């Protein structure tokens, strides 16, 4: 393999296009959405403001935000045939597959058209992905066909309301809201790149989002938050975690929720969500999960000089919001639909088919043998 091909394994370090949506890892740690720092957005904005910013390019005014919240609220409900499709998905199905199927089905019911723009489709999915997830979850758990609307006008509040069947606490709502802000966008990550590759063939909006969900599902990408929770829950106390993680590292296992392709020293999103994970753990008088997580963080820093990424402490935060672990990565989908869509719109504005070349490493050209001469 040539030096260039070796160096760009997994396209690491390769600039594969331009974007005005987001910067990741500038000056080592930074993350900005359309020029606003993630620290400012997480502290001062709500997820709906961030979705509006990503999809429409500017922050909403007070009146625009109120109108946008009303709009999303009006898009929560699911068509009857989509509910029937969700009911047909077997119990035990990976919940990312539920959203992938739901997205695909909605694309057949509400395809892009002159009257249903890509922006309409993006708002619709952001508003109703939580309804799909909760509807399937309750139907499979106990056969209940829940209402897929709620009085909640925020995406976080709506999801928690449908999941738990009652109005969520302000604390849980705000932590989930912050996590949706942190997950909303991240430049040319694997799922966004997959979505851009799909839309660049002049395919439709829903195909690109469905492809993004498929890419996000894997544990090296979005699936890491579920894998991190499963890891943390294995240990009864920090000392057990010390022994277990050292054993895993000796076996050269990857510890999910650590490391990053672009960030080198720390993931700025992790610092933000960790504060909230800690506060929720204290509120729940947790003496196990958070201390175990902090010990794992210390071991990873000491042994591998690796830092937690957003997925690690998000897992703890979601857990203490009462969210079942298999829903962690689907929540990422609800949020990242804003970022994926912004990239789809951007790709369409200045489209060029994405089709790189490969360095061939197979056999040299050779004669085609007749059947009786093959061994
Ligand atoms: N646990 C243990 N070792 C890790 C590690 C982890 N989470 N992440 C990286 N490393 C080690 C690798 O084993 C490798 O060591 P080596 O050079 O001795 O072989 C080195 O660090 C480089 O790792 P590599 O996987 O080649 O880097 P990458 O840029 O391709 O990987 C990730 C980035 C995110 C895929 C990787 O850090 C990872 O798999 N993390 C766990 C999954 C995860 O949390 N994903 C969510 C990302 S937001």
mmCIF file of C-alpha atoms and ligand atoms in Angstrom:
data_model
loop_
_atom_site.group_PDB
_atom_site.id
_atom_site.type_symbol
_atom_site.label_atom_id
_atom_site.label_comp_id
_atom_site.label_asym_id
_atom_site.label_seq_id
_atom_site.Cartn_x
_atom_site.Cartn_y
_atom_site.Cartn_z
ATOM 1 C CA UNK A 1 0.000 0.000 0.000
ATOM 2 C CA UNK A 2 1.273 3.492 -0.789
ATOM 3 C CA UNK A 3 2.253 5.808 2.034
ATOM 4 C CA UNK A 4 -0.746 8.046 1.320
ATOM 5 C CA UNK A 5 -3.199 5.156 1.433
ATOM 6 C CA UNK A 6 -1.649 3.849 4.659
ATOM 7 C CA UNK A 7 -1.766 7.257 6.307
ATOM 8 C CA UNK A 8 -5.404 7.751 5.385
ATOM 9 C CA UNK A 9 -6.655 4.439 6.811
ATOM 10 C CA UNK A 10 -10.320 5.116 7.591
ATOM 11 C CA UNK A 11 -9.827 8.472 5.789
ATOM 12 C CA UNK A 12 -8.220 9.779 9.009
ATOM 13 C CA UNK A 13 -6.916 13.301 8.570
ATOM 14 C CA UNK A 14 -8.323 13.602 5.041
ATOM 15 C CA UNK A 15 -10.333 16.736 4.241
ATOM 16 C CA UNK A 16 -13.199 15.229 2.259
ATOM 17 C CA UNK A 17 -15.160 18.383 1.446
ATOM 18 C CA UNK A 18 -16.233 21.747 2.813
ATOM 19 C CA UNK A 19 -18.956 22.671 5.262
ATOM 20 C CA UNK A 20 -20.337 25.809 6.866
ATOM 21 C CA UNK A 21 -22.264 23.849 9.500
ATOM 22 C CA UNK A 22 -19.736 22.903 12.157
ATOM 23 C CA UNK A 23 -16.100 22.801 13.286
ATOM 24 C CA UNK A 24 -14.684 19.911 15.305
ATOM 25 C CA UNK A 25 -11.343 19.863 17.092
ATOM 26 C CA UNK A 26 -10.091 23.232 15.917
ATOM 27 C CA UNK A 27 -7.326 24.304 18.317
ATOM 28 C CA UNK A 28 -7.427 20.735 19.651
ATOM 29 C CA UNK A 29 -10.730 20.776 21.515
ATOM 30 C CA UNK A 30 -13.257 23.186 20.035
ATOM 31 C CA UNK A 31 -16.724 22.408 18.759
ATOM 32 C CA UNK A 32 -18.905 25.042 17.117
ATOM 33 C CA UNK A 33 -22.279 24.899 15.342
ATOM 34 C CA UNK A 34 -22.502 27.662 12.733
ATOM 35 C CA UNK A 35 -19.931 29.655 14.690
ATOM 36 C CA UNK A 36 -21.444 29.293 18.176
ATOM 37 C CA UNK A 37 -19.436 27.382 20.783
ATOM 38 C CA UNK A 38 -20.905 24.196 22.198
ATOM 39 C CA UNK A 39 -20.370 25.616 25.692
ATOM 40 C CA UNK A 40 -22.599 28.624 24.909
ATOM 41 C CA UNK A 41 -25.215 26.506 23.152
ATOM 42 C CA UNK A 42 -25.429 23.952 25.975
ATOM 43 C CA UNK A 43 -25.693 26.651 28.634
ATOM 44 C CA UNK A 44 -27.845 29.254 26.927
ATOM 45 C CA UNK A 45 -29.901 27.526 24.231
ATOM 46 C CA UNK A 46 -32.483 24.762 23.991
ATOM 47 C CA UNK A 47 -32.492 21.864 21.540
ATOM 48 C CA UNK A 48 -35.231 23.491 19.446
ATOM 49 C CA UNK A 49 -33.100 26.629 19.048
ATOM 50 C CA UNK A 50 -30.151 24.497 18.006
ATOM 51 C CA UNK A 51 -32.221 22.473 15.534
ATOM 52 C CA UNK A 52 -33.554 25.722 14.075
ATOM 53 C CA UNK A 53 -30.006 27.086 13.823
ATOM 54 C CA UNK A 54 -28.702 23.969 12.096
ATOM 55 C CA UNK A 55 -31.621 23.616 9.689
ATOM 56 C CA UNK A 56 -32.286 27.271 8.904
ATOM 57 C CA UNK A 57 -28.834 28.806 9.389
ATOM 58 C CA UNK A 58 -29.688 31.457 12.002
ATOM 59 C CA UNK A 59 -30.792 31.491 15.625
ATOM 60 C CA UNK A 60 -34.539 32.068 15.987
ATOM 61 C CA UNK A 61 -36.001 35.194 17.527
ATOM 62 C CA UNK A 62 -38.319 34.710 20.512
ATOM 63 C CA UNK A 63 -41.354 34.711 18.191
ATOM 64 C CA UNK A 64 -39.712 32.345 15.684
ATOM 65 C CA UNK A 65 -38.788 29.947 18.476
ATOM 66 C CA UNK A 66 -42.329 29.926 19.843
ATOM 67 C CA UNK A 67 -43.679 29.284 16.338
ATOM 68 C CA UNK A 68 -41.113 26.524 15.767
ATOM 69 C CA UNK A 69 -42.031 24.806 19.043
ATOM 70 C CA UNK A 70 -45.707 24.972 18.022
ATOM 71 C CA UNK A 71 -44.810 23.558 14.633
ATOM 72 C CA UNK A 72 -42.900 20.593 16.103
ATOM 73 C CA UNK A 73 -45.703 20.039 18.608
ATOM 74 C CA UNK A 74 -48.148 19.772 15.713
ATOM 75 C CA UNK A 75 -45.950 17.166 14.010
ATOM 76 C CA UNK A 76 -45.725 14.666 16.908
ATOM 77 C CA UNK A 77 -48.541 12.330 15.869
ATOM 78 C CA UNK A 78 -48.013 9.226 13.719
ATOM 79 C CA UNK A 79 -50.134 8.073 10.755
ATOM 80 C CA UNK A 80 -52.181 4.908 11.416
ATOM 81 C CA UNK A 81 -50.290 2.870 8.825
ATOM 82 C CA UNK A 82 -46.961 3.794 10.412
ATOM 83 C CA UNK A 83 -48.313 2.583 13.759
ATOM 84 C CA UNK A 84 -49.319 -0.700 12.093
ATOM 85 C CA UNK A 85 -45.811 -1.071 10.687
ATOM 86 C CA UNK A 86 -44.305 -0.444 14.124
ATOM 87 C CA UNK A 87 -46.620 -3.049 15.642
ATOM 88 C CA UNK A 88 -45.336 -5.615 13.134
ATOM 89 C CA UNK A 89 -41.701 -5.155 14.249
ATOM 90 C CA UNK A 90 -40.876 -8.099 16.544
ATOM 91 C CA UNK A 91 -40.210 -7.682 20.266
ATOM 92 C CA UNK A 92 -36.482 -7.823 20.950
ATOM 93 C CA UNK A 93 -35.639 -5.874 17.802
ATOM 94 C CA UNK A 94 -32.746 -3.440 18.163
ATOM 95 C CA UNK A 95 -34.387 -0.066 18.681
ATOM 96 C CA UNK A 96 -32.183 1.530 16.036
ATOM 97 C CA UNK A 97 -33.863 -0.842 13.595
ATOM 98 C CA UNK A 98 -37.233 0.428 14.804
ATOM 99 C CA UNK A 99 -36.281 3.998 13.885
ATOM 100 C CA UNK A 100 -34.644 2.908 10.633
ATOM 101 C CA UNK A 101 -37.860 1.118 9.636
ATOM 102 C CA UNK A 102 -40.079 3.949 10.889
ATOM 103 C CA UNK A 103 -38.070 6.500 8.914
ATOM 104 C CA UNK A 104 -38.244 4.386 5.785
ATOM 105 C CA UNK A 105 -42.016 3.883 6.150
ATOM 106 C CA UNK A 106 -42.657 7.583 6.746
ATOM 107 C CA UNK A 107 -40.693 8.252 3.570
ATOM 108 C CA UNK A 108 -43.284 6.260 1.638
ATOM 109 C CA UNK A 109 -46.223 7.995 3.328
ATOM 110 C CA UNK A 110 -44.876 11.549 3.226
ATOM 111 C CA UNK A 111 -42.299 11.588 0.413
ATOM 112 C CA UNK A 112 -40.537 14.764 -0.628
ATOM 113 C CA UNK A 113 -42.669 16.693 -3.108
ATOM 114 C CA UNK A 114 -43.531 20.222 -4.196
ATOM 115 C CA UNK A 115 -45.670 20.530 -1.076
ATOM 116 C CA UNK A 116 -43.448 18.582 1.339
ATOM 117 C CA UNK A 117 -39.946 20.029 1.231
ATOM 118 C CA UNK A 118 -36.754 18.591 2.701
ATOM 119 C CA UNK A 119 -37.138 21.113 5.531
ATOM 120 C CA UNK A 120 -40.681 19.870 6.228
ATOM 121 C CA UNK A 121 -39.381 16.302 6.251
ATOM 122 C CA UNK A 122 -36.583 17.200 8.704
ATOM 123 C CA UNK A 123 -38.940 18.970 11.130
ATOM 124 C CA UNK A 124 -41.353 16.052 10.889
ATOM 125 C CA UNK A 125 -38.744 13.427 11.727
ATOM 126 C CA UNK A 126 -37.312 15.461 14.618
ATOM 127 C CA UNK A 127 -40.829 15.879 16.008
ATOM 128 C CA UNK A 128 -42.014 12.279 15.620
ATOM 129 C CA UNK A 129 -38.991 9.981 16.007
ATOM 130 C CA UNK A 130 -39.616 10.021 19.789
ATOM 131 C CA UNK A 131 -43.270 9.094 19.162
ATOM 132 C CA UNK A 132 -42.179 6.109 17.033
ATOM 133 C CA UNK A 133 -39.776 4.860 19.661
ATOM 134 C CA UNK A 134 -42.224 5.175 22.555
ATOM 135 C CA UNK A 135 -45.127 3.723 20.553
ATOM 136 C CA UNK A 136 -43.183 0.584 19.606
ATOM 137 C CA UNK A 137 -41.723 0.251 23.115
ATOM 138 C CA UNK A 138 -45.089 0.271 24.905
ATOM 139 C CA UNK A 139 -46.790 -1.885 22.289
ATOM 140 C CA UNK A 140 -44.099 -4.549 22.541
ATOM 141 C CA UNK A 141 -43.860 -4.345 26.341
ATOM 142 C CA UNK A 142 -47.551 -4.780 27.165
ATOM 143 C CA UNK A 143 -49.631 -4.415 24.003
ATOM 144 C CA UNK A 144 -50.636 -0.825 24.818
ATOM 145 C CA UNK A 145 -51.344 1.500 21.890
ATOM 146 C CA UNK A 146 -50.322 4.829 23.421
ATOM 147 C CA UNK A 147 -51.332 8.266 22.217
ATOM 148 C CA UNK A 148 -48.408 9.659 20.232
ATOM 149 C CA UNK A 149 -49.057 13.281 21.095
ATOM 150 C CA UNK A 150 -48.287 14.950 24.413
ATOM 151 C CA UNK A 151 -48.792 18.431 25.876
ATOM 152 C CA UNK A 152 -44.977 18.844 25.870
ATOM 153 C CA UNK A 153 -43.647 21.388 23.384
ATOM 154 C CA UNK A 154 -40.006 20.347 23.635
ATOM 155 C CA UNK A 155 -38.541 17.300 21.923
ATOM 156 C CA UNK A 156 -36.964 16.149 25.210
ATOM 157 C CA UNK A 157 -40.152 16.655 27.216
ATOM 158 C CA UNK A 158 -42.303 14.906 24.608
ATOM 159 C CA UNK A 159 -40.101 11.823 24.552
ATOM 160 C CA UNK A 160 -39.912 11.549 28.355
ATOM 161 C CA UNK A 161 -43.659 12.105 28.685
ATOM 162 C CA UNK A 162 -44.507 9.296 26.258
ATOM 163 C CA UNK A 163 -41.875 6.982 27.721
ATOM 164 C CA UNK A 164 -42.984 7.365 31.339
ATOM 165 C CA UNK A 165 -46.648 8.171 30.775
ATOM 166 C CA UNK A 166 -46.598 11.337 32.888
ATOM 167 C CA UNK A 167 -45.104 14.837 32.746
ATOM 168 C CA UNK A 168 -41.325 14.657 33.216
ATOM 169 C CA UNK A 169 -39.428 16.505 35.940
ATOM 170 C CA UNK A 170 -37.810 19.777 34.893
ATOM 171 C CA UNK A 171 -34.419 18.323 35.846
ATOM 172 C CA UNK A 172 -34.708 15.271 33.584
ATOM 173 C CA UNK A 173 -36.141 17.384 30.778
ATOM 174 C CA UNK A 174 -33.263 19.863 30.875
ATOM 175 C CA UNK A 175 -30.544 17.189 31.065
ATOM 176 C CA UNK A 176 -32.021 15.354 28.095
ATOM 177 C CA UNK A 177 -32.374 18.686 26.286
ATOM 178 C CA UNK A 178 -28.678 19.464 26.878
ATOM 179 C CA UNK A 179 -27.675 16.010 25.700
ATOM 180 C CA UNK A 180 -29.700 16.507 22.501
ATOM 181 C CA UNK A 181 -27.820 19.785 21.942
ATOM 182 C CA UNK A 182 -24.480 18.011 22.413
ATOM 183 C CA UNK A 183 -25.403 15.174 20.049
ATOM 184 C CA UNK A 184 -26.964 17.364 17.337
ATOM 185 C CA UNK A 185 -24.014 17.854 14.992
ATOM 186 C CA UNK A 186 -20.398 16.804 14.533
ATOM 187 C CA UNK A 187 -19.066 17.651 11.062
ATOM 188 C CA UNK A 188 -17.994 14.732 8.803
ATOM 189 C CA UNK A 189 -18.502 11.904 11.302
ATOM 190 C CA UNK A 190 -19.272 8.462 9.843
ATOM 191 C CA UNK A 191 -23.082 8.727 9.782
ATOM 192 C CA UNK A 192 -23.132 12.286 8.419
ATOM 193 C CA UNK A 193 -20.650 11.333 5.753
ATOM 194 C CA UNK A 194 -22.796 8.312 4.886
ATOM 195 C CA UNK A 195 -25.838 10.599 4.571
ATOM 196 C CA UNK A 196 -23.891 12.982 2.327
ATOM 197 C CA UNK A 197 -22.669 10.113 0.123
ATOM 198 C CA UNK A 198 -26.258 8.921 -0.316
ATOM 199 C CA UNK A 199 -27.770 12.330 -1.065
ATOM 200 C CA UNK A 200 -24.908 13.107 -3.476
ATOM 201 C CA UNK A 201 -26.228 10.384 -5.805
ATOM 202 C CA UNK A 202 -29.429 12.503 -6.082
ATOM 203 C CA UNK A 203 -31.247 10.021 -3.869
ATOM 204 C CA UNK A 204 -34.073 11.187 -1.581
ATOM 205 C CA UNK A 205 -33.958 12.731 1.884
ATOM 206 C CA UNK A 206 -35.341 9.678 3.728
ATOM 207 C CA UNK A 207 -32.805 7.321 2.122
ATOM 208 C CA UNK A 208 -29.990 9.544 3.381
ATOM 209 C CA UNK A 209 -31.399 9.646 6.931
ATOM 210 C CA UNK A 210 -32.007 5.886 6.896
ATOM 211 C CA UNK A 211 -28.381 5.353 5.844
ATOM 212 C CA UNK A 212 -27.242 7.691 8.613
ATOM 213 C CA UNK A 213 -29.143 5.601 11.165
ATOM 214 C CA UNK A 214 -27.456 2.461 9.854
ATOM 215 C CA UNK A 215 -24.005 3.992 10.230
ATOM 216 C CA UNK A 216 -24.759 5.386 13.676
ATOM 217 C CA UNK A 217 -25.910 2.017 15.005
ATOM 218 C CA UNK A 218 -22.407 0.521 15.331
ATOM 219 C CA UNK A 219 -20.529 0.628 18.656
ATOM 220 C CA UNK A 220 -17.566 2.480 17.174
ATOM 221 C CA UNK A 221 -19.981 5.363 16.532
ATOM 222 C CA UNK A 222 -23.355 6.046 18.205
ATOM 223 C CA UNK A 223 -23.734 2.576 19.694
ATOM 224 C CA UNK A 224 -20.929 3.395 22.133
ATOM 225 C CA UNK A 225 -23.311 4.986 24.670
ATOM 226 C CA UNK A 226 -25.205 1.719 25.125
ATOM 227 C CA UNK A 227 -21.977 -0.284 25.229
ATOM 228 C CA UNK A 228 -20.564 2.133 27.849
ATOM 229 C CA UNK A 229 -23.608 1.619 30.088
ATOM 230 C CA UNK A 230 -23.337 -2.145 29.787
ATOM 231 C CA UNK A 231 -19.664 -1.904 30.739
ATOM 232 C CA UNK A 232 -20.215 0.359 33.759
ATOM 233 C CA UNK A 233 -23.064 -1.825 35.043
ATOM 234 C CA UNK A 234 -20.808 -4.885 35.077
ATOM 235 C CA UNK A 235 -18.901 -3.622 38.114
ATOM 236 C CA UNK A 236 -20.123 -3.612 41.705
ATOM 237 C CA UNK A 237 -17.621 -0.996 42.909
ATOM 238 C CA UNK A 238 -14.586 0.998 41.705
ATOM 239 C CA UNK A 239 -12.092 -1.693 42.753
ATOM 240 C CA UNK A 240 -13.942 -4.300 40.709
ATOM 241 C CA UNK A 241 -13.827 -1.840 37.808
ATOM 242 C CA UNK A 242 -10.067 -1.420 38.292
ATOM 243 C CA UNK A 243 -9.490 -5.171 38.010
ATOM 244 C CA UNK A 244 -11.985 -5.626 35.150
ATOM 245 C CA UNK A 245 -10.735 -2.757 33.004
ATOM 246 C CA UNK A 246 -7.089 -3.735 33.470
ATOM 247 C CA UNK A 247 -8.014 -7.225 32.346
ATOM 248 C CA UNK A 248 -9.818 -5.890 29.270
ATOM 249 C CA UNK A 249 -6.905 -3.632 28.384
ATOM 250 C CA UNK A 250 -4.502 -6.533 28.694
ATOM 251 C CA UNK A 251 -6.667 -8.397 26.188
ATOM 252 C CA UNK A 252 -6.399 -5.335 23.922
ATOM 253 C CA UNK A 253 -10.155 -4.751 24.104
ATOM 254 C CA UNK A 254 -11.599 -1.377 23.173
ATOM 255 C CA UNK A 255 -13.228 0.386 26.098
ATOM 256 C CA UNK A 256 -16.415 1.925 24.741
ATOM 257 C CA UNK A 257 -16.944 5.620 25.381
ATOM 258 C CA UNK A 258 -13.230 6.477 25.199
ATOM 259 C CA UNK A 259 -11.096 8.005 22.476
ATOM 260 C CA UNK A 260 -11.981 9.940 19.382
ATOM 261 C CA UNK A 261 -10.861 10.180 15.782
ATOM 262 C CA UNK A 262 -10.496 13.979 15.802
ATOM 263 C CA UNK A 263 -10.161 15.209 19.395
ATOM 264 C CA UNK A 264 -6.715 14.615 20.828
ATOM 265 C CA UNK A 265 -6.842 15.766 24.480
ATOM 266 C CA UNK A 266 -10.467 15.853 25.488
ATOM 267 C CA UNK A 267 -14.012 15.875 24.121
ATOM 268 C CA UNK A 268 -15.550 19.223 25.109
ATOM 269 C CA UNK A 269 -19.012 17.651 25.135
ATOM 270 C CA UNK A 270 -17.955 15.142 27.774
ATOM 271 C CA UNK A 271 -16.987 17.907 30.223
ATOM 272 C CA UNK A 272 -20.493 19.365 29.874
ATOM 273 C CA UNK A 273 -22.524 16.167 30.227
ATOM 274 C CA UNK A 274 -20.329 14.858 33.066
ATOM 275 C CA UNK A 275 -21.441 17.698 35.370
ATOM 276 C CA UNK A 276 -25.089 16.765 34.772
ATOM 277 C CA UNK A 277 -24.450 13.024 35.092
ATOM 278 C CA UNK A 278 -22.820 13.677 38.476
ATOM 279 C CA UNK A 279 -25.676 15.858 39.694
ATOM 280 C CA UNK A 280 -28.301 13.309 38.678
ATOM 281 C CA UNK A 281 -26.308 10.495 40.293
ATOM 282 C CA UNK A 282 -26.142 12.483 43.550
ATOM 283 C CA UNK A 283 -29.879 13.181 43.409
ATOM 284 C CA UNK A 284 -30.451 9.418 43.107
ATOM 285 C CA UNK A 285 -28.006 8.770 45.978
ATOM 286 C CA UNK A 286 -26.009 6.576 43.649
ATOM 287 C CA UNK A 287 -22.984 5.007 45.299
ATOM 288 C CA UNK A 288 -21.988 2.650 42.506
ATOM 289 C CA UNK A 289 -22.424 3.722 38.892
ATOM 290 C CA UNK A 290 -20.906 7.197 38.994
ATOM 291 C CA UNK A 291 -17.941 6.187 41.194
ATOM 292 C CA UNK A 292 -17.316 3.208 38.878
ATOM 293 C CA UNK A 293 -17.437 5.520 35.849
ATOM 294 C CA UNK A 294 -14.984 7.955 37.412
ATOM 295 C CA UNK A 295 -12.590 5.118 38.211
ATOM 296 C CA UNK A 296 -12.777 3.848 34.637
ATOM 297 C CA UNK A 297 -12.001 7.381 33.450
ATOM 298 C CA UNK A 298 -8.953 7.539 35.749
ATOM 299 C CA UNK A 299 -7.686 4.141 34.578
ATOM 300 C CA UNK A 300 -8.058 5.080 30.911
ATOM 301 C CA UNK A 301 -6.177 8.336 31.462
ATOM 302 C CA UNK A 302 -3.431 6.579 33.440
ATOM 303 C CA UNK A 303 -3.001 3.515 31.225
ATOM 304 C CA UNK A 304 -3.803 4.789 27.718
ATOM 305 C CA UNK A 305 -3.858 8.589 28.057
ATOM 306 C CA UNK A 306 -7.390 8.396 26.655
ATOM 307 C CA UNK A 307 -10.311 10.618 27.630
ATOM 308 C CA UNK A 308 -14.057 9.948 27.789
ATOM 309 C CA UNK A 309 -16.039 11.000 24.742
ATOM 310 C CA UNK A 310 -19.636 12.254 24.851
ATOM 311 C CA UNK A 311 -21.034 8.733 24.985
ATOM 312 C CA UNK A 312 -19.464 7.719 28.305
ATOM 313 C CA UNK A 313 -21.117 10.100 30.787
ATOM 314 C CA UNK A 314 -24.222 10.470 28.586
ATOM 315 C CA UNK A 315 -24.897 6.855 29.457
ATOM 316 C CA UNK A 316 -24.978 7.698 33.191
ATOM 317 C CA UNK A 317 -27.100 10.808 32.585
ATOM 318 C CA UNK A 318 -29.657 8.874 30.512
ATOM 319 C CA UNK A 319 -29.743 6.073 33.071
ATOM 320 C CA UNK A 320 -30.687 8.483 35.846
ATOM 321 C CA UNK A 321 -33.345 10.077 33.631
ATOM 322 C CA UNK A 322 -34.995 6.633 33.727
ATOM 323 C CA UNK A 323 -34.281 5.848 30.084
ATOM 324 C CA UNK A 324 -33.773 2.156 29.204
ATOM 325 C CA UNK A 325 -30.299 1.474 27.774
ATOM 326 C CA UNK A 326 -31.525 0.236 24.334
ATOM 327 C CA UNK A 327 -32.997 3.718 23.773
ATOM 328 C CA UNK A 328 -29.678 5.543 24.223
ATOM 329 C CA UNK A 329 -28.543 5.371 20.602
ATOM 330 C CA UNK A 330 -32.041 6.055 19.203
ATOM 331 C CA UNK A 331 -32.045 9.296 21.231
ATOM 332 C CA UNK A 332 -28.847 10.189 19.397
ATOM 333 C CA UNK A 333 -30.813 9.710 16.136
ATOM 334 C CA UNK A 334 -33.550 12.144 17.205
ATOM 335 C CA UNK A 335 -30.930 14.802 17.860
ATOM 336 C CA UNK A 336 -28.500 14.079 15.005
ATOM 337 C CA UNK A 337 -31.344 14.264 12.469
ATOM 338 C CA UNK A 338 -30.851 18.035 12.774
ATOM 339 C CA UNK A 339 -27.156 17.759 11.870
ATOM 340 C CA UNK A 340 -27.659 15.131 9.160
ATOM 341 C CA UNK A 341 -30.353 17.277 7.573
ATOM 342 C CA UNK A 342 -28.189 20.416 7.616
ATOM 343 C CA UNK A 343 -25.497 18.456 5.762
ATOM 344 C CA UNK A 344 -28.000 16.990 3.297
ATOM 345 C CA UNK A 345 -29.247 20.498 2.475
ATOM 346 C CA UNK A 346 -25.659 21.744 2.128
ATOM 347 C CA UNK A 347 -24.634 18.835 -0.087
ATOM 348 C CA UNK A 348 -27.630 19.407 -2.360
ATOM 349 C CA UNK A 349 -26.828 23.104 -2.706
ATOM 350 C CA UNK A 350 -23.475 22.394 -4.320
ATOM 351 C CA UNK A 351 -23.651 18.747 -5.255
ATOM 352 C CA UNK A 352 -20.956 16.543 -6.696
ATOM 353 C CA UNK A 353 -21.079 12.745 -6.673
ATOM 354 C CA UNK A 354 -18.832 11.438 -3.865
ATOM 355 C CA UNK A 355 -16.790 8.667 -5.407
ATOM 356 C CA UNK A 356 -13.169 8.248 -4.338
ATOM 357 C CA UNK A 357 -10.751 5.731 -5.848
ATOM 358 C CA UNK A 358 -9.038 2.744 -4.225
ATOM 359 C CA UNK A 359 -5.492 1.492 -4.466
ATOM 360 C CA UNK A 360 -5.742 -2.023 -5.901
ATOM 361 C CA UNK A 361 -4.003 -4.747 -3.834
ATOM 362 C CA UNK A 362 -5.406 -7.882 -5.562
ATOM 363 C CA UNK A 363 -3.792 -10.296 -8.068
ATOM 364 C CA UNK A 364 -2.267 -9.060 -11.335
ATOM 365 C CA UNK A 365 -4.363 -9.476 -14.484
ATOM 366 C CA UNK A 366 -4.495 -13.169 -15.466
ATOM 367 C CA UNK A 367 -6.102 -15.492 -18.056
ATOM 368 C CA UNK A 368 -9.639 -16.782 -17.335
ATOM 369 C CA UNK A 369 -9.360 -20.578 -16.829
ATOM 370 C CA UNK A 370 -11.918 -22.991 -18.344
ATOM 371 C CA UNK A 371 -13.958 -24.954 -15.757
ATOM 372 C CA UNK A 372 -11.920 -28.227 -16.099
ATOM 373 C CA UNK A 373 -8.656 -26.419 -15.301
ATOM 374 C CA UNK A 374 -9.786 -24.901 -11.965
ATOM 375 C CA UNK A 375 -8.529 -26.456 -8.776
HETATM 376 N N1 LIG B 1 -10.092 1.649 24.306
HETATM 377 C C1 LIG B 1 -8.859 1.126 24.252
HETATM 378 N N2 LIG B 1 -7.919 1.507 23.379
HETATM 379 C C2 LIG B 1 -8.264 2.463 22.515
HETATM 380 C C3 LIG B 1 -9.519 3.069 22.503
HETATM 381 C C4 LIG B 1 -10.460 2.619 23.455
HETATM 382 N N3 LIG B 1 -11.686 3.146 23.511
HETATM 383 N N4 LIG B 1 -9.577 3.988 21.531
HETATM 384 C C5 LIG B 1 -8.388 3.974 20.945
HETATM 385 N N5 LIG B 1 -7.590 3.045 21.529
HETATM 386 C C6 LIG B 1 -6.227 2.729 21.169
HETATM 387 C C7 LIG B 1 -6.249 1.685 20.058
HETATM 388 O O1 LIG B 1 -6.251 0.369 20.564
HETATM 389 C C8 LIG B 1 -4.973 2.014 19.333
HETATM 390 O O2 LIG B 1 -3.896 1.517 20.064
HETATM 391 P P1 LIG B 1 -2.618 0.894 19.300
HETATM 392 O O3 LIG B 1 -2.074 2.030 18.474
HETATM 393 O O4 LIG B 1 -1.766 0.429 20.406
HETATM 394 O O5 LIG B 1 -3.171 -0.205 18.433
HETATM 395 C C9 LIG B 1 -4.915 3.539 19.404
HETATM 396 O O6 LIG B 1 -5.629 3.891 20.601
HETATM 397 C C10 LIG B 1 -5.564 4.223 18.212
HETATM 398 O O7 LIG B 1 -6.891 3.703 18.087
HETATM 399 P P2 LIG B 1 -7.696 3.633 16.735
HETATM 400 O O8 LIG B 1 -8.914 2.789 16.954
HETATM 401 O O9 LIG B 1 -6.799 3.271 15.605
HETATM 402 O O10 LIG B 1 -8.081 5.150 16.564
HETATM 403 P P3 LIG B 1 -9.252 5.676 15.684
HETATM 404 O O11 LIG B 1 -8.991 7.120 15.442
HETATM 405 O O12 LIG B 1 -9.514 4.826 14.507
HETATM 406 O O13 LIG B 1 -10.467 5.451 16.683
HETATM 407 C C11 LIG B 1 -12.418 5.477 17.821
HETATM 408 C C12 LIG B 1 -11.380 6.326 17.121
HETATM 409 C C13 LIG B 1 -13.497 6.415 18.381
HETATM 410 C C14 LIG B 1 -13.086 4.528 16.824
HETATM 411 C C15 LIG B 1 -11.772 4.672 18.958
HETATM 412 O O14 LIG B 1 -11.213 5.547 19.909
HETATM 413 C C16 LIG B 1 -12.738 3.725 19.601
HETATM 414 O O15 LIG B 1 -12.972 2.625 19.101
HETATM 415 N N6 LIG B 1 -13.366 4.107 20.750
HETATM 416 C C17 LIG B 1 -14.353 3.298 21.380
HETATM 417 C C18 LIG B 1 -15.701 3.463 20.699
HETATM 418 C C19 LIG B 1 -16.331 4.790 20.994
HETATM 419 O O16 LIG B 1 -16.363 5.250 22.129
HETATM 420 N N7 LIG B 1 -16.890 5.386 19.956
HETATM 421 C C20 LIG B 1 -17.577 6.667 20.053
HETATM 422 C C21 LIG B 1 -16.771 7.730 19.414
HETATM 423 S S1 LIG B 1 -17.477 9.327 19.711
#
